[in-house]
Amino acid sequence: MLGTIWINAGMGLVAFVITFCTALLSNVWLVSLERAAIALVVFFLAAFPIRFVLALVTQTPVPSVTAEGAEEASVPLDEAGTEAKSTDQTVETVADEAFSPLSFTKLETVPPIENPATVAEVVRRLTDE
């Protein structure tokens, strides 16, 4: 999570002070203190999901495995701990899976084949209902 427990405590204390000062203007100090304590607890607990969401939003994505990393990860080793001779096959498979952009063929527009009399009849039926 983002930050420490002090962020929660700070948010709770700020809420406590603001609530206490505003409630003190129109209430007895004991009622103001009670409402400020409730605000402290609520804001202290509300800071946990806020920090969690902020950590998810600001989290950097994990880099994907590149062609070189895939090649190194899939190289089998023989008994002596050296690379086996199948690295040529691995390089070929990585080269085959290289990025190639999609190419779209031009779509032909086909004019609709409707009889104008049939279209007029359908429109009349739909407007009558």
PDB file of C-alpha atoms in Angstrom:
ATOM      1  CA  MET A   1       0.000   0.000   0.000  1.00  0.00           C
ATOM      2  CA  LEU A   2       0.933   3.557  -0.516  1.00  0.00           C
ATOM      3  CA  GLY A   3       2.374   5.338   2.525  1.00  0.00           C
ATOM      4  CA  THR A   4       2.230   4.374   6.162  1.00  0.00           C
ATOM      5  CA  ILE A   5      -0.231   4.373   9.041  1.00  0.00           C
ATOM      6  CA  TRP A   6       0.724   7.986   9.728  1.00  0.00           C
ATOM      7  CA  ILE A   7      -1.214   9.045   6.653  1.00  0.00           C
ATOM      8  CA  ASN A   8      -4.336   7.490   8.158  1.00  0.00           C
ATOM      9  CA  ALA A   9      -3.671   9.143  11.506  1.00  0.00           C
ATOM     10  CA  GLY A  10      -3.072  12.504   9.835  1.00  0.00           C
ATOM     11  CA  MET A  11      -6.323  12.310   7.893  1.00  0.00           C
ATOM     12  CA  GLY A  12      -8.155  11.337  11.063  1.00  0.00           C
ATOM     13  CA  LEU A  13      -6.646  14.208  13.045  1.00  0.00           C
ATOM     14  CA  VAL A  14      -7.473  16.740  10.352  1.00  0.00           C
ATOM     15  CA  ALA A  15     -11.070  15.491  10.319  1.00  0.00           C
ATOM     16  CA  PHE A  16     -11.128  15.611  14.133  1.00  0.00           C
ATOM     17  CA  VAL A  17      -9.989  19.237  14.270  1.00  0.00           C
ATOM     18  CA  ILE A  18     -12.297  20.446  11.492  1.00  0.00           C
ATOM     19  CA  THR A  19     -15.317  18.619  12.910  1.00  0.00           C
ATOM     20  CA  PHE A  20     -14.604  19.754  16.450  1.00  0.00           C
ATOM     21  CA  CYS A  21     -14.242  23.411  15.439  1.00  0.00           C
ATOM     22  CA  THR A  22     -17.366  23.476  13.275  1.00  0.00           C
ATOM     23  CA  ALA A  23     -19.502  21.512  15.761  1.00  0.00           C
ATOM     24  CA  LEU A  24     -18.343  23.693  18.657  1.00  0.00           C
ATOM     25  CA  LEU A  25     -19.946  26.727  17.033  1.00  0.00           C
ATOM     26  CA  SER A  26     -23.462  25.354  17.486  1.00  0.00           C
ATOM     27  CA  ASN A  27     -23.180  22.572  20.109  1.00  0.00           C
ATOM     28  CA  VAL A  28     -21.964  21.910  23.623  1.00  0.00           C
ATOM     29  CA  TRP A  29     -18.287  20.961  23.825  1.00  0.00           C
ATOM     30  CA  LEU A  30     -19.063  17.362  24.881  1.00  0.00           C
ATOM     31  CA  VAL A  31     -21.285  16.782  21.842  1.00  0.00           C
ATOM     32  CA  SER A  32     -18.657  18.419  19.639  1.00  0.00           C
ATOM     33  CA  LEU A  33     -15.983  16.168  21.100  1.00  0.00           C
ATOM     34  CA  GLU A  34     -18.122  13.088  20.497  1.00  0.00           C
ATOM     35  CA  ARG A  35     -18.768  14.035  16.857  1.00  0.00           C
ATOM     36  CA  ALA A  36     -15.109  14.833  16.320  1.00  0.00           C
ATOM     37  CA  ALA A  37     -14.118  11.419  17.702  1.00  0.00           C
ATOM     38  CA  ILE A  38     -16.540   9.733  15.316  1.00  0.00           C
ATOM     39  CA  ALA A  39     -15.059  11.736  12.429  1.00  0.00           C
ATOM     40  CA  LEU A  40     -11.544  10.696  13.477  1.00  0.00           C
ATOM     41  CA  VAL A  41     -12.465   6.998  13.429  1.00  0.00           C
ATOM     42  CA  VAL A  42     -14.364   7.231  10.145  1.00  0.00           C
ATOM     43  CA  PHE A  43     -11.605   9.100   8.319  1.00  0.00           C
ATOM     44  CA  PHE A  44      -8.904   6.884   9.823  1.00  0.00           C
ATOM     45  CA  LEU A  45     -10.679   3.784   8.495  1.00  0.00           C
ATOM     46  CA  ALA A  46     -11.615   5.406   5.169  1.00  0.00           C
ATOM     47  CA  ALA A  47      -7.958   6.129   4.462  1.00  0.00           C
ATOM     48  CA  PHE A  48      -7.196   2.398   4.078  1.00  0.00           C
ATOM     49  CA  PRO A  49      -9.273   1.803   0.929  1.00  0.00           C
ATOM     50  CA  ILE A  50      -8.225   5.189  -0.452  1.00  0.00           C
ATOM     51  CA  ARG A  51      -4.552   4.277  -0.056  1.00  0.00           C
ATOM     52  CA  PHE A  52      -5.205   0.840  -1.574  1.00  0.00           C
ATOM     53  CA  VAL A  53      -6.885   2.309  -4.666  1.00  0.00           C
ATOM     54  CA  LEU A  54      -4.120   4.887  -5.067  1.00  0.00           C
ATOM     55  CA  ALA A  55      -1.527   2.117  -4.880  1.00  0.00           C
ATOM     56  CA  LEU A  56      -3.344   0.184  -7.609  1.00  0.00           C
ATOM     57  CA  VAL A  57      -3.624   3.244  -9.834  1.00  0.00           C
ATOM     58  CA  THR A  58      -0.012   4.349  -9.446  1.00  0.00           C
ATOM     59  CA  GLN A  59       1.429   0.843  -9.685  1.00  0.00           C
ATOM     60  CA  THR A  60       3.865   0.464 -12.596  1.00  0.00           C
ATOM     61  CA  PRO A  61       3.123  -2.428 -14.957  1.00  0.00           C
ATOM     62  CA  VAL A  62       5.391  -5.450 -14.881  1.00  0.00           C
ATOM     63  CA  PRO A  63       7.507  -5.562 -18.057  1.00  0.00           C
ATOM     64  CA  SER A  64       6.704  -8.485 -20.300  1.00  0.00           C
ATOM     65  CA  VAL A  65       9.267 -11.047 -21.330  1.00  0.00           C
ATOM     66  CA  THR A  66      11.199  -9.847 -24.368  1.00  0.00           C
ATOM     67  CA  ALA A  67      12.453 -12.077 -27.158  1.00  0.00           C
ATOM     68  CA  GLU A  68      15.895 -12.228 -25.557  1.00  0.00           C
ATOM     69  CA  GLY A  69      14.425 -13.022 -22.145  1.00  0.00           C
ATOM     70  CA  ALA A  70      12.227 -15.730 -23.646  1.00  0.00           C
ATOM     71  CA  GLU A  71      15.228 -17.154 -25.425  1.00  0.00           C
ATOM     72  CA  GLU A  72      17.291 -17.263 -22.250  1.00  0.00           C
ATOM     73  CA  ALA A  73      14.448 -18.699 -20.182  1.00  0.00           C
ATOM     74  CA  SER A  74      13.703 -21.534 -22.605  1.00  0.00           C
ATOM     75  CA  VAL A  75      17.274 -22.711 -23.259  1.00  0.00           C
ATOM     76  CA  PRO A  76      17.626 -26.276 -21.967  1.00  0.00           C
ATOM     77  CA  LEU A  77      20.818 -27.343 -20.252  1.00  0.00           C
ATOM     78  CA  ASP A  78      22.571 -30.676 -20.557  1.00  0.00           C
ATOM     79  CA  GLU A  79      24.192 -32.665 -17.729  1.00  0.00           C
ATOM     80  CA  ALA A  80      27.336 -30.499 -17.677  1.00  0.00           C
ATOM     81  CA  GLY A  81      25.277 -27.341 -17.187  1.00  0.00           C
ATOM     82  CA  THR A  82      26.053 -25.928 -20.619  1.00  0.00           C
ATOM     83  CA  GLU A  83      23.512 -24.902 -23.193  1.00  0.00           C
ATOM     84  CA  ALA A  84      22.166 -27.633 -25.408  1.00  0.00           C
ATOM     85  CA  LYS A  85      22.297 -27.345 -29.209  1.00  0.00           C
ATOM     86  CA  SER A  86      18.582 -26.503 -29.558  1.00  0.00           C
ATOM     87  CA  THR A  87      19.158 -22.753 -29.314  1.00  0.00           C
ATOM     88  CA  ASP A  88      18.822 -22.491 -33.103  1.00  0.00           C
ATOM     89  CA  GLN A  89      15.287 -23.841 -32.828  1.00  0.00           C
ATOM     90  CA  THR A  90      14.468 -21.334 -30.100  1.00  0.00           C
ATOM     91  CA  VAL A  91      15.759 -18.430 -32.185  1.00  0.00           C
ATOM     92  CA  GLU A  92      13.709 -19.625 -35.166  1.00  0.00           C
ATOM     93  CA  THR A  93      10.509 -19.814 -33.113  1.00  0.00           C
ATOM     94  CA  VAL A  94      11.095 -16.344 -31.692  1.00  0.00           C
ATOM     95  CA  ALA A  95      11.732 -15.003 -35.206  1.00  0.00           C
ATOM     96  CA  ASP A  96       8.520 -16.654 -36.436  1.00  0.00           C
ATOM     97  CA  GLU A  97       6.529 -14.965 -33.669  1.00  0.00           C
ATOM     98  CA  ALA A  98       7.830 -11.498 -34.533  1.00  0.00           C
ATOM     99  CA  PHE A  99       5.321  -8.666 -34.739  1.00  0.00           C
ATOM    100  CA  SER A 100       3.570  -8.134 -38.033  1.00  0.00           C
ATOM    101  CA  PRO A 101       0.840  -5.524 -38.403  1.00  0.00           C
ATOM    102  CA  LEU A 102      -2.588  -6.492 -39.655  1.00  0.00           C
ATOM    103  CA  SER A 103      -3.443  -5.604 -43.217  1.00  0.00           C
ATOM    104  CA  PHE A 104      -7.091  -5.098 -44.076  1.00  0.00           C
ATOM    105  CA  THR A 105      -8.415  -5.584 -47.559  1.00  0.00           C
ATOM    106  CA  LYS A 106     -10.620  -2.880 -48.959  1.00  0.00           C
ATOM    107  CA  LEU A 107     -14.274  -3.615 -48.311  1.00  0.00           C
ATOM    108  CA  GLU A 108     -16.641  -3.253 -51.195  1.00  0.00           C
ATOM    109  CA  THR A 109     -19.933  -1.540 -50.570  1.00  0.00           C
ATOM    110  CA  VAL A 110     -22.850  -3.486 -51.912  1.00  0.00           C
ATOM    111  CA  PRO A 111     -25.885  -1.397 -52.713  1.00  0.00           C
ATOM    112  CA  PRO A 112     -29.060  -2.755 -51.141  1.00  0.00           C
ATOM    113  CA  ILE A 113     -31.355  -4.541 -53.540  1.00  0.00           C
ATOM    114  CA  GLU A 114     -34.805  -3.441 -52.439  1.00  0.00           C
ATOM    115  CA  ASN A 115     -37.753  -2.612 -54.496  1.00  0.00           C
ATOM    116  CA  PRO A 116     -38.974   0.925 -53.718  1.00  0.00           C
ATOM    117  CA  ALA A 117     -42.555  -0.303 -53.728  1.00  0.00           C
ATOM    118  CA  THR A 118     -41.752  -2.930 -51.078  1.00  0.00           C
ATOM    119  CA  VAL A 119     -39.994  -0.353 -48.912  1.00  0.00           C
ATOM    120  CA  ALA A 120     -42.973   2.000 -49.156  1.00  0.00           C
ATOM    121  CA  GLU A 121     -45.335  -0.817 -48.172  1.00  0.00           C
ATOM    122  CA  VAL A 122     -43.223  -1.713 -45.111  1.00  0.00           C
ATOM    123  CA  VAL A 123     -43.121   1.945 -44.029  1.00  0.00           C
ATOM    124  CA  ARG A 124     -46.938   2.187 -44.365  1.00  0.00           C
ATOM    125  CA  ARG A 125     -47.403  -0.932 -42.221  1.00  0.00           C
ATOM    126  CA  LEU A 126     -45.062   0.380 -39.526  1.00  0.00           C
ATOM    127  CA  THR A 127     -46.749   3.771 -39.377  1.00  0.00           C
ATOM    128  CA  ASP A 128     -50.235   2.214 -39.153  1.00  0.00           C
ATOM    129  CA  GLU A 129     -49.349   0.136 -36.074  1.00  0.00           C
TER     130      GLU A 129
END
